[in-house]
Short mmCIF file of C-alpha atoms and ligand atoms in Angstrom, two decimals:
data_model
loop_
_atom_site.label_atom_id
_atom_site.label_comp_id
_atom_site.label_asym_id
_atom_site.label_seq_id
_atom_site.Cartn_x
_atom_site.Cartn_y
_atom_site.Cartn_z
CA UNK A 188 0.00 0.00 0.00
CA UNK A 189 1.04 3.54 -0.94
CA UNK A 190 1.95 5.66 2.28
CA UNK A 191 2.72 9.66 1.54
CA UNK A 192 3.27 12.31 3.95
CA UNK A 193 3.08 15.62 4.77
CA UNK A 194 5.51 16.57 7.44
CA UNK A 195 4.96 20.83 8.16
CA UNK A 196 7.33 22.13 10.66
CA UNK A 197 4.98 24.85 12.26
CA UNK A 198 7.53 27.44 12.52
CA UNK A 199 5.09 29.81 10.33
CA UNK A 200 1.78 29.65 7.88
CA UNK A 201 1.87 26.91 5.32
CA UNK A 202 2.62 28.48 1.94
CA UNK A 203 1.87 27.31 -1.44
CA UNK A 204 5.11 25.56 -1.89
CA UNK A 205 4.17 23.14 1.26
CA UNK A 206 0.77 23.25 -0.17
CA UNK A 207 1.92 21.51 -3.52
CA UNK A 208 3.86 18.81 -2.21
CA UNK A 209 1.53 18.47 0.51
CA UNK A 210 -1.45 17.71 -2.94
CA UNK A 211 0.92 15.46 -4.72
CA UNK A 212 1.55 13.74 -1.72
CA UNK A 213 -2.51 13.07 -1.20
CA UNK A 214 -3.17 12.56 -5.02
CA UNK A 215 -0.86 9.99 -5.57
CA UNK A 216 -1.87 8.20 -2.01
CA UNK A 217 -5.47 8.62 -3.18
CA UNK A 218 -5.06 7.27 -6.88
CA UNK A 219 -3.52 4.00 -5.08
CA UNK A 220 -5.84 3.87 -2.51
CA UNK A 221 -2.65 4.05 -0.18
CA UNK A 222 -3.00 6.49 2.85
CA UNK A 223 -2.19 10.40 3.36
CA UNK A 224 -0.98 11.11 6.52
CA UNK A 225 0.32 13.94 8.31
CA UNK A 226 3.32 14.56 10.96
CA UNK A 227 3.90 17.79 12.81
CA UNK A 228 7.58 18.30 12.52
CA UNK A 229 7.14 20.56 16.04
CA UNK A 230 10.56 19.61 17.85
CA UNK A 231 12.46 22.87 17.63
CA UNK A 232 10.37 24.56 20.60
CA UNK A 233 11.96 27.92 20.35
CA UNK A 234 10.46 28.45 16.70
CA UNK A 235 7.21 26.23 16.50
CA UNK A 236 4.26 27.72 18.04
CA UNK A 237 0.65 26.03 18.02
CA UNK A 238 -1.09 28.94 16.19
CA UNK A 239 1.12 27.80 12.69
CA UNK A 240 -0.25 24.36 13.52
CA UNK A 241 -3.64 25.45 13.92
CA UNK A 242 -3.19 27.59 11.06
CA UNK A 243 -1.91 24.67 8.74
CA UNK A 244 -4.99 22.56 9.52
CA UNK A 245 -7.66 25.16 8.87
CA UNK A 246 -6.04 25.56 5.65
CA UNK A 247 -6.03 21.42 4.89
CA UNK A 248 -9.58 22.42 6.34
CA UNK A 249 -10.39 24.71 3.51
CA UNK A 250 -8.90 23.12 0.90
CA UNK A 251 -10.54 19.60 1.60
CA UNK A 252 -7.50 17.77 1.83
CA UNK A 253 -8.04 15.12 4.93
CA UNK A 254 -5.48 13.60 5.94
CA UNK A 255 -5.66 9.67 7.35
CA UNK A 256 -5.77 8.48 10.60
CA UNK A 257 -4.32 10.62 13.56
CA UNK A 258 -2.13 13.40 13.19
CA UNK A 259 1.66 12.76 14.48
CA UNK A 260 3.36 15.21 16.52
CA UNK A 261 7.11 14.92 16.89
CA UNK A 262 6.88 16.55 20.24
CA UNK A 263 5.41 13.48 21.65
CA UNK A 264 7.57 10.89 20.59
CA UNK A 265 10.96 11.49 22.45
CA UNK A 266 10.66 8.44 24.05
CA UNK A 267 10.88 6.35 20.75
CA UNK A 268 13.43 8.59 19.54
CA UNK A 269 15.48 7.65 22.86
CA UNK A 270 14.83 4.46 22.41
CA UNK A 271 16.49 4.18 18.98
CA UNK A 272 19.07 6.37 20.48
CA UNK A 273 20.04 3.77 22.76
CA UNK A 274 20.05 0.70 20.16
CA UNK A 275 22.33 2.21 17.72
CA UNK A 276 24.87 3.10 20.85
CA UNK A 277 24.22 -0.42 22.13
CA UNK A 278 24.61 -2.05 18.80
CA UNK A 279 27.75 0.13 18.15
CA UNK A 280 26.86 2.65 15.22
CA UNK A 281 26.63 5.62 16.98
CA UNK A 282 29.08 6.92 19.85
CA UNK A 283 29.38 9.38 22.51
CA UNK A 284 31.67 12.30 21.49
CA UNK A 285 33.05 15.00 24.22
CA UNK A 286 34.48 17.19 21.98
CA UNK A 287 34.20 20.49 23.77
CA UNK A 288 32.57 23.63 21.62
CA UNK A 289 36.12 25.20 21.50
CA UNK A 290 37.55 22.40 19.84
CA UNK A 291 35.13 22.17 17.16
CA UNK A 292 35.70 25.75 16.62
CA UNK A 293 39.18 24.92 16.49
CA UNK A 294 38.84 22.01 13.91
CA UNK A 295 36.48 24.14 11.90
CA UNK A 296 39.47 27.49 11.82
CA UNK A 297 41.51 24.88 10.73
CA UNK A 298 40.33 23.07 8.19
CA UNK A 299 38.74 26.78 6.50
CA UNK A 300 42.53 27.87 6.71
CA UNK A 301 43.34 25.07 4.80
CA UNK A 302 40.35 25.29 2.56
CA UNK A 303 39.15 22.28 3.29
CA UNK A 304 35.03 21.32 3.90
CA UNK A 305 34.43 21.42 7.59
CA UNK A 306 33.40 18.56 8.90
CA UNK A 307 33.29 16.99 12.37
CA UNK A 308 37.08 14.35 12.52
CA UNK A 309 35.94 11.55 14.09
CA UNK A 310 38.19 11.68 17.36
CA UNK A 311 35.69 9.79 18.91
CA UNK A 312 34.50 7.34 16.58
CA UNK A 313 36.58 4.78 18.11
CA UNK A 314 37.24 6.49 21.67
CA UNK A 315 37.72 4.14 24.75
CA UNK A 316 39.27 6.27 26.91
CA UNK A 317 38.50 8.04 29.86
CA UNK A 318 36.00 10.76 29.14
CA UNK A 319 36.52 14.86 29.89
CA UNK A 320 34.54 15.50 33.04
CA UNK A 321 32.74 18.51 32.69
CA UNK A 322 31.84 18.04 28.99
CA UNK A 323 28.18 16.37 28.42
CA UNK A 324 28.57 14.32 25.11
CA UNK A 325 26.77 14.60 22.06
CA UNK A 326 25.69 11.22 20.28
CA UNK A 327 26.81 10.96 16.68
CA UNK A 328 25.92 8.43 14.40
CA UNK A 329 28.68 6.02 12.29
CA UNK A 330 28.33 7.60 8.85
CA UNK A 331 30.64 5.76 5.98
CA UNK A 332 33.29 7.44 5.54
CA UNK A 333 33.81 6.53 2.22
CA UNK A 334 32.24 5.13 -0.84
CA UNK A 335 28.48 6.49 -2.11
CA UNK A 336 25.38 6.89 -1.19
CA UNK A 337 22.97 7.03 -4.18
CA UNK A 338 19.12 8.67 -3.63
CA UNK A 339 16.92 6.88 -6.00
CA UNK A 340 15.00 10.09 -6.68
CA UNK A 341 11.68 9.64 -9.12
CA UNK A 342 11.74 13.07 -9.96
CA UNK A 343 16.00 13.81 -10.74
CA UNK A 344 16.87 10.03 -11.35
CA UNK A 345 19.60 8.11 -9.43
CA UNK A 346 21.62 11.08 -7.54
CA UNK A 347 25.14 9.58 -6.75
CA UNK A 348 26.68 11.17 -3.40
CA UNK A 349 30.14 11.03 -2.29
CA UNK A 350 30.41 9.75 1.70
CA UNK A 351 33.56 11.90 1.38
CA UNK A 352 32.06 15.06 0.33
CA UNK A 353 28.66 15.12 2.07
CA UNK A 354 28.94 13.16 5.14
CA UNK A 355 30.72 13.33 8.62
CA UNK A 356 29.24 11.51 11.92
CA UNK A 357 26.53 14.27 12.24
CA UNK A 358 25.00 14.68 15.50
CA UNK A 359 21.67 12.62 15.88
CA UNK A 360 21.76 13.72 20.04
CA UNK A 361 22.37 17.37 21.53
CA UNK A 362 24.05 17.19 24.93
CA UNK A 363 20.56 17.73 25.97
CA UNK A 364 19.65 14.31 25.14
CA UNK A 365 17.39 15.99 22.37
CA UNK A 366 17.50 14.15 18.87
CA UNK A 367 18.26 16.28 15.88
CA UNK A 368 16.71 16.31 12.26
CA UNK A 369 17.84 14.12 10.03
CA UNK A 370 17.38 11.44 12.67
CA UNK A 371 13.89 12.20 13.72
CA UNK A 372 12.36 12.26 10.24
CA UNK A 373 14.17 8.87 9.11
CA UNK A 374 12.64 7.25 12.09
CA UNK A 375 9.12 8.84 11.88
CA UNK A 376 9.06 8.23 8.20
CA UNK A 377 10.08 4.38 8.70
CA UNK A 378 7.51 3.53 11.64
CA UNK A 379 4.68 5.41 10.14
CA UNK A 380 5.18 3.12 7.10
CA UNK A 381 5.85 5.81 4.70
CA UNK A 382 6.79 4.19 1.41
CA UNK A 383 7.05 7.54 -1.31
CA UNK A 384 8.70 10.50 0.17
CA UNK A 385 7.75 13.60 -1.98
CA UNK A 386 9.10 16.87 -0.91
CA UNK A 387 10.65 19.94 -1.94
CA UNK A 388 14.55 19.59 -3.58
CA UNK A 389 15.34 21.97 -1.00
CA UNK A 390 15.54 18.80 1.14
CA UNK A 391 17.45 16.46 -1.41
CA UNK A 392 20.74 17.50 0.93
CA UNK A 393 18.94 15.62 3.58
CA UNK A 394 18.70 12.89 2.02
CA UNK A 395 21.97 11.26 2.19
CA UNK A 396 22.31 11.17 5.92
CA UNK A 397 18.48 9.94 6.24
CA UNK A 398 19.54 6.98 4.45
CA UNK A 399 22.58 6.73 7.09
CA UNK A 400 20.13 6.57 9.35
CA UNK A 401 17.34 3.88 7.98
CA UNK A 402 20.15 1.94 6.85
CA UNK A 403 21.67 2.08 10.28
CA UNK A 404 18.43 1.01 12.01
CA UNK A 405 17.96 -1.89 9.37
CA UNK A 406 15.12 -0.09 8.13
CA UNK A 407 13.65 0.01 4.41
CA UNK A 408 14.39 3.09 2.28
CA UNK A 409 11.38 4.79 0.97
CA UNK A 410 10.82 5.92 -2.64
CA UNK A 411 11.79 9.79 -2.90
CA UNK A 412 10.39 12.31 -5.37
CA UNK A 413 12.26 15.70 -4.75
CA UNK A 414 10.17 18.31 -6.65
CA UNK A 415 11.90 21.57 -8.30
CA UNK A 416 10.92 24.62 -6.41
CA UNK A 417 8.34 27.40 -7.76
CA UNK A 418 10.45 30.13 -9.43
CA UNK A 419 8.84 33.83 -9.48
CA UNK A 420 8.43 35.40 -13.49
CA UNK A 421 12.31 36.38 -13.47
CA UNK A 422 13.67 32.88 -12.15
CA UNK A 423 13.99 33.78 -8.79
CA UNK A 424 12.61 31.83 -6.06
CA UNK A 425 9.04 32.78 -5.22
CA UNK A 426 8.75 35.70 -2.67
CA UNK A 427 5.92 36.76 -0.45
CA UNK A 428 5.74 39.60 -2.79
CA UNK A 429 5.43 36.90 -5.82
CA UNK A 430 2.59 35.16 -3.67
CA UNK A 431 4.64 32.76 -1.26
CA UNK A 432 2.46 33.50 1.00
CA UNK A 433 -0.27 32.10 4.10
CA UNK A 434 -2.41 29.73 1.99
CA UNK A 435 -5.03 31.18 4.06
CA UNK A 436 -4.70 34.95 2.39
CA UNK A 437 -5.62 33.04 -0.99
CA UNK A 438 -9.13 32.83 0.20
CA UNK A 439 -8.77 36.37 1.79
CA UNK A 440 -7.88 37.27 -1.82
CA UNK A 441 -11.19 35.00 -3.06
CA UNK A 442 -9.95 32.18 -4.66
CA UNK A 443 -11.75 29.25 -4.85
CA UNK A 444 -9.98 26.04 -3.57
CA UNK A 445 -10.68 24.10 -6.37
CA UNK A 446 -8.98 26.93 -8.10
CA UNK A 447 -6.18 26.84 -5.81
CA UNK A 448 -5.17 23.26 -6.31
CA UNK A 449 -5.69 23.53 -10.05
CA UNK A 450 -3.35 25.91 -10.11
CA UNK A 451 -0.48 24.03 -7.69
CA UNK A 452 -0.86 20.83 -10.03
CA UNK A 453 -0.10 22.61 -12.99
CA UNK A 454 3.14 23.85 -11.06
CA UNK A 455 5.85 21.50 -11.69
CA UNK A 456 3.29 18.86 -13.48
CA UNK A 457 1.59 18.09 -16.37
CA UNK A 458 -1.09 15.99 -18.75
CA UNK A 459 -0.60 16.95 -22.50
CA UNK A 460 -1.81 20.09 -22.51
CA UNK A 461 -4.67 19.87 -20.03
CA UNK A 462 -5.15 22.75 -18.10
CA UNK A 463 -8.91 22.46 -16.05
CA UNK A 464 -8.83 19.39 -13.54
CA UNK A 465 -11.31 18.35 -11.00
CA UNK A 466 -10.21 16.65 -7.97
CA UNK A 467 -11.03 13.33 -9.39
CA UNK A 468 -9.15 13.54 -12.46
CA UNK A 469 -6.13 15.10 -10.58
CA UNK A 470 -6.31 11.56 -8.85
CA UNK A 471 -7.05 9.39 -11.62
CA UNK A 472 -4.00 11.32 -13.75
CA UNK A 473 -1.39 12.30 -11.32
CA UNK A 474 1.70 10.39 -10.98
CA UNK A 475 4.72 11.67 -9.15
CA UNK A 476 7.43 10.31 -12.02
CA UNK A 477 5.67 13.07 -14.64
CA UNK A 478 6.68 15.70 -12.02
CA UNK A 479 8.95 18.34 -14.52
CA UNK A 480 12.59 17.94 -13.37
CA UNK A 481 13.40 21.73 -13.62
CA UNK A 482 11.61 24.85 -11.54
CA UNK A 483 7.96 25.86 -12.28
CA UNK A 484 6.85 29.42 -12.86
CA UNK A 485 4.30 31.06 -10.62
CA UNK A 486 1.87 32.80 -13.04
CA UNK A 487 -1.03 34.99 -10.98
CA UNK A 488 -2.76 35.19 -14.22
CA UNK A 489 -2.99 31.69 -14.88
CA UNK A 490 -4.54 31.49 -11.10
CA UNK A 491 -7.27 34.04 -12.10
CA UNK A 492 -7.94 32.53 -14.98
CA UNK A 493 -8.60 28.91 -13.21
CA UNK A 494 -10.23 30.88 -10.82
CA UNK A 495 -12.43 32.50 -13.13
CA UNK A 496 -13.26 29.46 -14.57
CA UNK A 497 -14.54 27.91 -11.30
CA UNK A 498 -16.50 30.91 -10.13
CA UNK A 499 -18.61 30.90 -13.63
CA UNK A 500 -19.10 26.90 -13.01
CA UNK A 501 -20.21 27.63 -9.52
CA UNK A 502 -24.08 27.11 -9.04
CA UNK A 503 -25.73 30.57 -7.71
CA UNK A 504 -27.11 29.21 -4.27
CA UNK A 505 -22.72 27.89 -3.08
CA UNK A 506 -21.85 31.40 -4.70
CA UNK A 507 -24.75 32.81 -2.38
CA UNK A 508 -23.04 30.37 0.86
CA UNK A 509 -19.50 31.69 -0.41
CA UNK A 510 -19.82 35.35 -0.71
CA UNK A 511 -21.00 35.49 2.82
CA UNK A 512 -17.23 35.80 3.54
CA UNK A 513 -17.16 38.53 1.83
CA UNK A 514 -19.21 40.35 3.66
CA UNK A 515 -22.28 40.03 1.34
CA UNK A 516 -25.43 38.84 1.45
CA UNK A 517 -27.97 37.77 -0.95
CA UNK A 518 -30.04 34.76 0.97
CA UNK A 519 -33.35 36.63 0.69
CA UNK A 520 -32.82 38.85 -2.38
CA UNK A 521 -35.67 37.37 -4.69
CA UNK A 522 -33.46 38.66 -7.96
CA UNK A 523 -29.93 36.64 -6.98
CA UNK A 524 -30.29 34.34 -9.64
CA UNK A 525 -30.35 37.00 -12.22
CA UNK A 526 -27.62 39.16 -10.49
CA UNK A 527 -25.90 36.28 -10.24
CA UNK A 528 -25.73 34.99 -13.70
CA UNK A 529 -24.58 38.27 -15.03
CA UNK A 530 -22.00 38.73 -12.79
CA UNK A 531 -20.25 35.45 -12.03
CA UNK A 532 -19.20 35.63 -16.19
CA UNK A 533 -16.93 38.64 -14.59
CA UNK A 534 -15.22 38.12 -11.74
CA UNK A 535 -11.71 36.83 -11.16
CA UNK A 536 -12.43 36.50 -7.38
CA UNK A 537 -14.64 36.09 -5.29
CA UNK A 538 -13.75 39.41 -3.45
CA UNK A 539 -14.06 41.19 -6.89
CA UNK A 540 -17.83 39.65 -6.90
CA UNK A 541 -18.57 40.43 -3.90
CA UNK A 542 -17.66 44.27 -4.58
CA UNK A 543 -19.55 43.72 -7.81
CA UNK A 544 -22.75 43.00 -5.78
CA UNK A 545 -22.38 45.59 -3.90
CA UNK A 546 -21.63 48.54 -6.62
CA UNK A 547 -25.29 47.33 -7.76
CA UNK A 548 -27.20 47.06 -4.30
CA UNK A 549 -25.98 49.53 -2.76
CA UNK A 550 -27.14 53.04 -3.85
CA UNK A 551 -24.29 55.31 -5.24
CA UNK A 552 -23.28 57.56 -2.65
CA UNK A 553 -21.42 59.85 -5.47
CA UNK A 554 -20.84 60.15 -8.94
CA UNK A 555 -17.71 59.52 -10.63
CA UNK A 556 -17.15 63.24 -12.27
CA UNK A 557 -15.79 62.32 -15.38
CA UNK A 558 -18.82 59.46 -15.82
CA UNK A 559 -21.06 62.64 -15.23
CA UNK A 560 -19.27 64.69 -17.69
CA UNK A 561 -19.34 62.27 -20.55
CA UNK A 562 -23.08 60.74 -19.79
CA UNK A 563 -24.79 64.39 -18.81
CA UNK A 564 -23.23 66.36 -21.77
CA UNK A 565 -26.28 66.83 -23.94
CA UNK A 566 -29.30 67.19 -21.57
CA UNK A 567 -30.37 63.71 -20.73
CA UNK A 568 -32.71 64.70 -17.69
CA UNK A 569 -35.92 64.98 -19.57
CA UNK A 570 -34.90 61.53 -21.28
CA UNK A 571 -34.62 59.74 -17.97
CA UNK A 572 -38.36 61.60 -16.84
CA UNK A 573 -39.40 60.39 -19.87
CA UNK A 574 -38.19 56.84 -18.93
CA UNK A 575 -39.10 57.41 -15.01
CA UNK A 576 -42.90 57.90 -16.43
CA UNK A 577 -43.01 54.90 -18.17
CA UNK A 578 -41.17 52.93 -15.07
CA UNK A 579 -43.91 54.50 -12.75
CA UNK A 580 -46.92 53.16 -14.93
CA UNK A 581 -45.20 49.51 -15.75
CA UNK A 582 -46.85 47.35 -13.39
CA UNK A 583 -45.57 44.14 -14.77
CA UNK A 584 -41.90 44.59 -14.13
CA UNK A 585 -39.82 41.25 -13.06
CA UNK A 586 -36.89 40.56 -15.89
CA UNK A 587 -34.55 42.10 -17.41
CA UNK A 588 -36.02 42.29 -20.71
CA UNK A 589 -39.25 44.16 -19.24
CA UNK A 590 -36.78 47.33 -18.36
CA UNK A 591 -35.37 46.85 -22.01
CA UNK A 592 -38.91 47.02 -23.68
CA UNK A 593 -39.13 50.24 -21.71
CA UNK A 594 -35.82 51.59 -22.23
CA UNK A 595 -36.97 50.84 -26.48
CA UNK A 596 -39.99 52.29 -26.04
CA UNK A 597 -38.28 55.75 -24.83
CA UNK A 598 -35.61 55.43 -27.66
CA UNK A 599 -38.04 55.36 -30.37
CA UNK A 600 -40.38 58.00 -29.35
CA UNK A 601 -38.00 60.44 -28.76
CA UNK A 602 -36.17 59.25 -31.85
CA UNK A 603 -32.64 59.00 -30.13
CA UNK A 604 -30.00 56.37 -30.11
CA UNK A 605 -29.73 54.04 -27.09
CA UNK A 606 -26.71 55.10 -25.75
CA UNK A 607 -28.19 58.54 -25.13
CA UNK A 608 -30.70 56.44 -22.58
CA UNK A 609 -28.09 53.76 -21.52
CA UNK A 610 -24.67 56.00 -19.99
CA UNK A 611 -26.78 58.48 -18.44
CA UNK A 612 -29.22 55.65 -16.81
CA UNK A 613 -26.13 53.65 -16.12
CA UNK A 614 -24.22 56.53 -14.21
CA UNK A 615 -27.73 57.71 -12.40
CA UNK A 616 -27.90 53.48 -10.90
CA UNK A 617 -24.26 52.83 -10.59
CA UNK A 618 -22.59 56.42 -10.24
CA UNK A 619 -20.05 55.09 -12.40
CA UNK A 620 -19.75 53.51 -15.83
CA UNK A 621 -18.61 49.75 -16.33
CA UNK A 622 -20.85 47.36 -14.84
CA UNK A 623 -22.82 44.66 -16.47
CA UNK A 624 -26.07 45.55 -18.54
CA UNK A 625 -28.41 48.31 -17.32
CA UNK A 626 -31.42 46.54 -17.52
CA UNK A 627 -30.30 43.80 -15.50
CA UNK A 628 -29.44 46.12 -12.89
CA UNK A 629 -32.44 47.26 -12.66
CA UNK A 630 -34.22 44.08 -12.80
CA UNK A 631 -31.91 43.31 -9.56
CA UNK A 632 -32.63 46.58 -7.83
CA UNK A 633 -36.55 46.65 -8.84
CA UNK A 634 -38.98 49.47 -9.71
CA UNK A 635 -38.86 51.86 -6.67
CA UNK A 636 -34.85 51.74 -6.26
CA UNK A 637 -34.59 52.75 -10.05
CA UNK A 638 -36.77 55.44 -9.46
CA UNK A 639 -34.91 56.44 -6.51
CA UNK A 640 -31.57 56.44 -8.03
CA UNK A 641 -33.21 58.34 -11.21
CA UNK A 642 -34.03 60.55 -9.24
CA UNK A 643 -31.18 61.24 -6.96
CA UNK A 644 -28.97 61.92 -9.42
CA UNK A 645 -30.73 64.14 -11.50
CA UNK A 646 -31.21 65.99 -8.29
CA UNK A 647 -27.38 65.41 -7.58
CA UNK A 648 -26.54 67.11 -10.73
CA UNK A 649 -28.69 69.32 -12.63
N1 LIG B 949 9.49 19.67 8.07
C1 LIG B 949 10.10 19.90 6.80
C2 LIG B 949 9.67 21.25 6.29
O1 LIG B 949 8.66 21.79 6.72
C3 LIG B 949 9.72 18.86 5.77
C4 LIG B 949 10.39 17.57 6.02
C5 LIG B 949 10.27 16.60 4.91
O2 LIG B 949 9.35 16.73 4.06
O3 LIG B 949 11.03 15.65 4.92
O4 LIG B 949 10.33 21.79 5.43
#
């Protein structure tokens, strides 16, 4: 059975970087019918705090990515770290060094002055002396100190490393008795069963000593997929100016999680030139070893477009549920549907919609000047009495088309063209121009707002 992992350290929000390998990680567990599970990488206490873990499951929360089974937190598993601790000093493969914090400077001066990598010398490795009093040890692991160590990556290929170059007896115990890194995840990943390991390349630097470690413990090495990182338009790595930033400000922003993931599978992965999936094809088509071996470019566009896409597919009564966190709402307006349909062919966000609704709802509290200049240049006020008459003796008025029979009637007997109706009624209901069609508008607003707003403006400026 398939077993993928995300592993957050909560040291801050989850970004979209996490985000993506955290979706690859549940669409290829899903397509097997494996498991998705999720480990809280919460050991370094000075930097985690519980607010980024909260924060990282209200966005799994949003996005409708459940994990399986219970969540692991690192925090509580010292004693099986300690435990392994103790085996691999028992069995030999890892040793107690004393070396003091002025020696390793020491070393380190050293070997820089003789341009050489710094790297821990093994004095202890083989110590059976008497120890330095004063000096609690640290516990390093028995790393080879030759030969190489070669990550089977799915993504890069086989990635040959040199013991020589990468490796030293790295620390898997601070004198505190607290494990470090490299050796935590190793473990965690092996007893949780985790088979495919995908994750950012950042990591693929890890990976060497993690394999020191499962191979010390006898353990088997998982499959690895290192994915190239999310480049900004100019190459660069993605900023928080770029949009490497809180998942959570996406919907702020109003985009759609189906939008959202969309948008990260396309990052770094591709199906012929598909670019619309639904969750269920993402699972039926995604497979980690079509993951693009070089960087992926962040494209805001392209995630307005998707999103765009997804708001015009969305039926009217979610949109109704959804803009509600955007601080509108349309549960009891009777003309949603039509308001609805005009303006969810128009909106790259939800926010945007929302402040669409609300330019038509909402009286104008002022004109735009230059929308006044251009609409009241000839003298359209005895046009829009002309069409306020009419409006005041419709009595059948419920779609849009009933204002436009109106609006035609107006045009033809007083022999003008319809624009001379349409900016001048469009600037009196909106105080603006832009906006979708007028007689929609004021289908949505109804008979006595029209006549309202009519009148306002022409009071507001003849
Ligand atoms: N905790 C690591 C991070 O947040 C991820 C570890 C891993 O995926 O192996 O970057």
């Amino acid at each position: 059975m398939v077993v993928t992992r995300f592993a957050p350290s909560p040291t801050g929000y989850l970004h979209i970087g996490g985000l993506r390998t955290a979706l690859f990680s549940y669409l290829w567990a899903r397509k097997n019918g494996g498991k998705f599970v999720l480990r809280i990488e919460d050991t370094d206490k000075a930097r985690n705090s519980e607010e980024a873990t909260q924060a990282i499951l209200k966005a799994f929360e949003w996005l409708g990515l459940e994990a399986d089974g219970e969540i692991t937190y690192q925090s509580k598993r010292d004693d099986i770290y300690a435990k392994y601790i103790k085996q691999l000093l028992d069995e030999g493969k890892a040793y107690k060094c004393y070396m003091s914090k002025e020696e390793l400077t020491e070393l380190r001066e050293t070997q820089m002055a003789n341009k050489e990598r710094t790297k821990y010398d093994g004095r202890y490795r083989d110590f059976d002396g008497t120890p330095p009093e004063g000096v609690e040890p640290v516990i390093r692991i028995k790393a080879p100190l030759s030969g190489e160590i070669i990550v089977k990556d799915g993504v890069k290929g086989d990635i040959s490393f040199q013991a020589e170059d990468i490796l030293d007896d790295f620390v898997i115990a601070r004198a505190d008795g607290s494990p470090t890194y490299n050796f935590v995840v190793a473990i965690d990943d092996a007893l949780m069963g985790i088979n495919e390991v995908i994750r950012g390349d950042d990591h693929l630097s890890n990976t060497p000593k993690q394999i020191v470690v499962y191979e010390a413990l006898g353990f088997d090495i998982p499959a690895f997929y290192h994915v190239p990182m999310i480049h900004n338009s100019k190459g660069k790595k993605l900023s928080k100016r770029d949009g490497a930033t809180d998942v959570m400000a996406y919907k702020e922003m109003g985009y759609k999680p189906e939008a959202l993931l969309n948008f990260l599978v396309r990052l770094g992965w591709s199906h012929g030139d598909q670019e619309i999936f639904s969750m269920e094809e993402m699972i039926e088509l995604f497979n980690p070893k079509d993951i693009n071996k070089s960087a992926s470019i962040y494209s805001t566009d392209k995630l307005d477009w998707l999103n765009a896409h997804y708001i015009k597919n969305t039926p009217n009564n979610e949109l109704v549920e959804l803009l509600s966190d955007y601080g509108v709402v349309l549960t009891s307006h009777d003309k949603k549907e039509i308001l609805l349909d005009a303006l969810k062919e128009r909106a790259k966000t939800l926010k945007e919609l929302a402040e669409m609704v609300n330019e038509i709802v909402i009286a104008p509290e002022s004109y735009d000047e230059k929308a006044v200049k251009k609409a009241f240049k000839g003298d359209p006020i005895p046009i829009l009495n002309a069409f306020g008459a009419k409006l005041t003796n419709a009595t059948e008025l419920h779609l849009p088309s009933d204002y436009h029979a109106l609006m035609e009637e107006v045009v033809n007997e007083m022999e003008i063209g319809f624009g001379k109706i349409g900016m001048p009624l469009r600037v009196a209901l909106l105080g603006k121009m832009g906006g979708p069609n007028i007689d929609v508008i004021m289908a949505v607003i109804g008979k006595e707002e029209t006549l309202l707003r009519i009148a306002n403006a022409i009071t507001a400026n003849s």
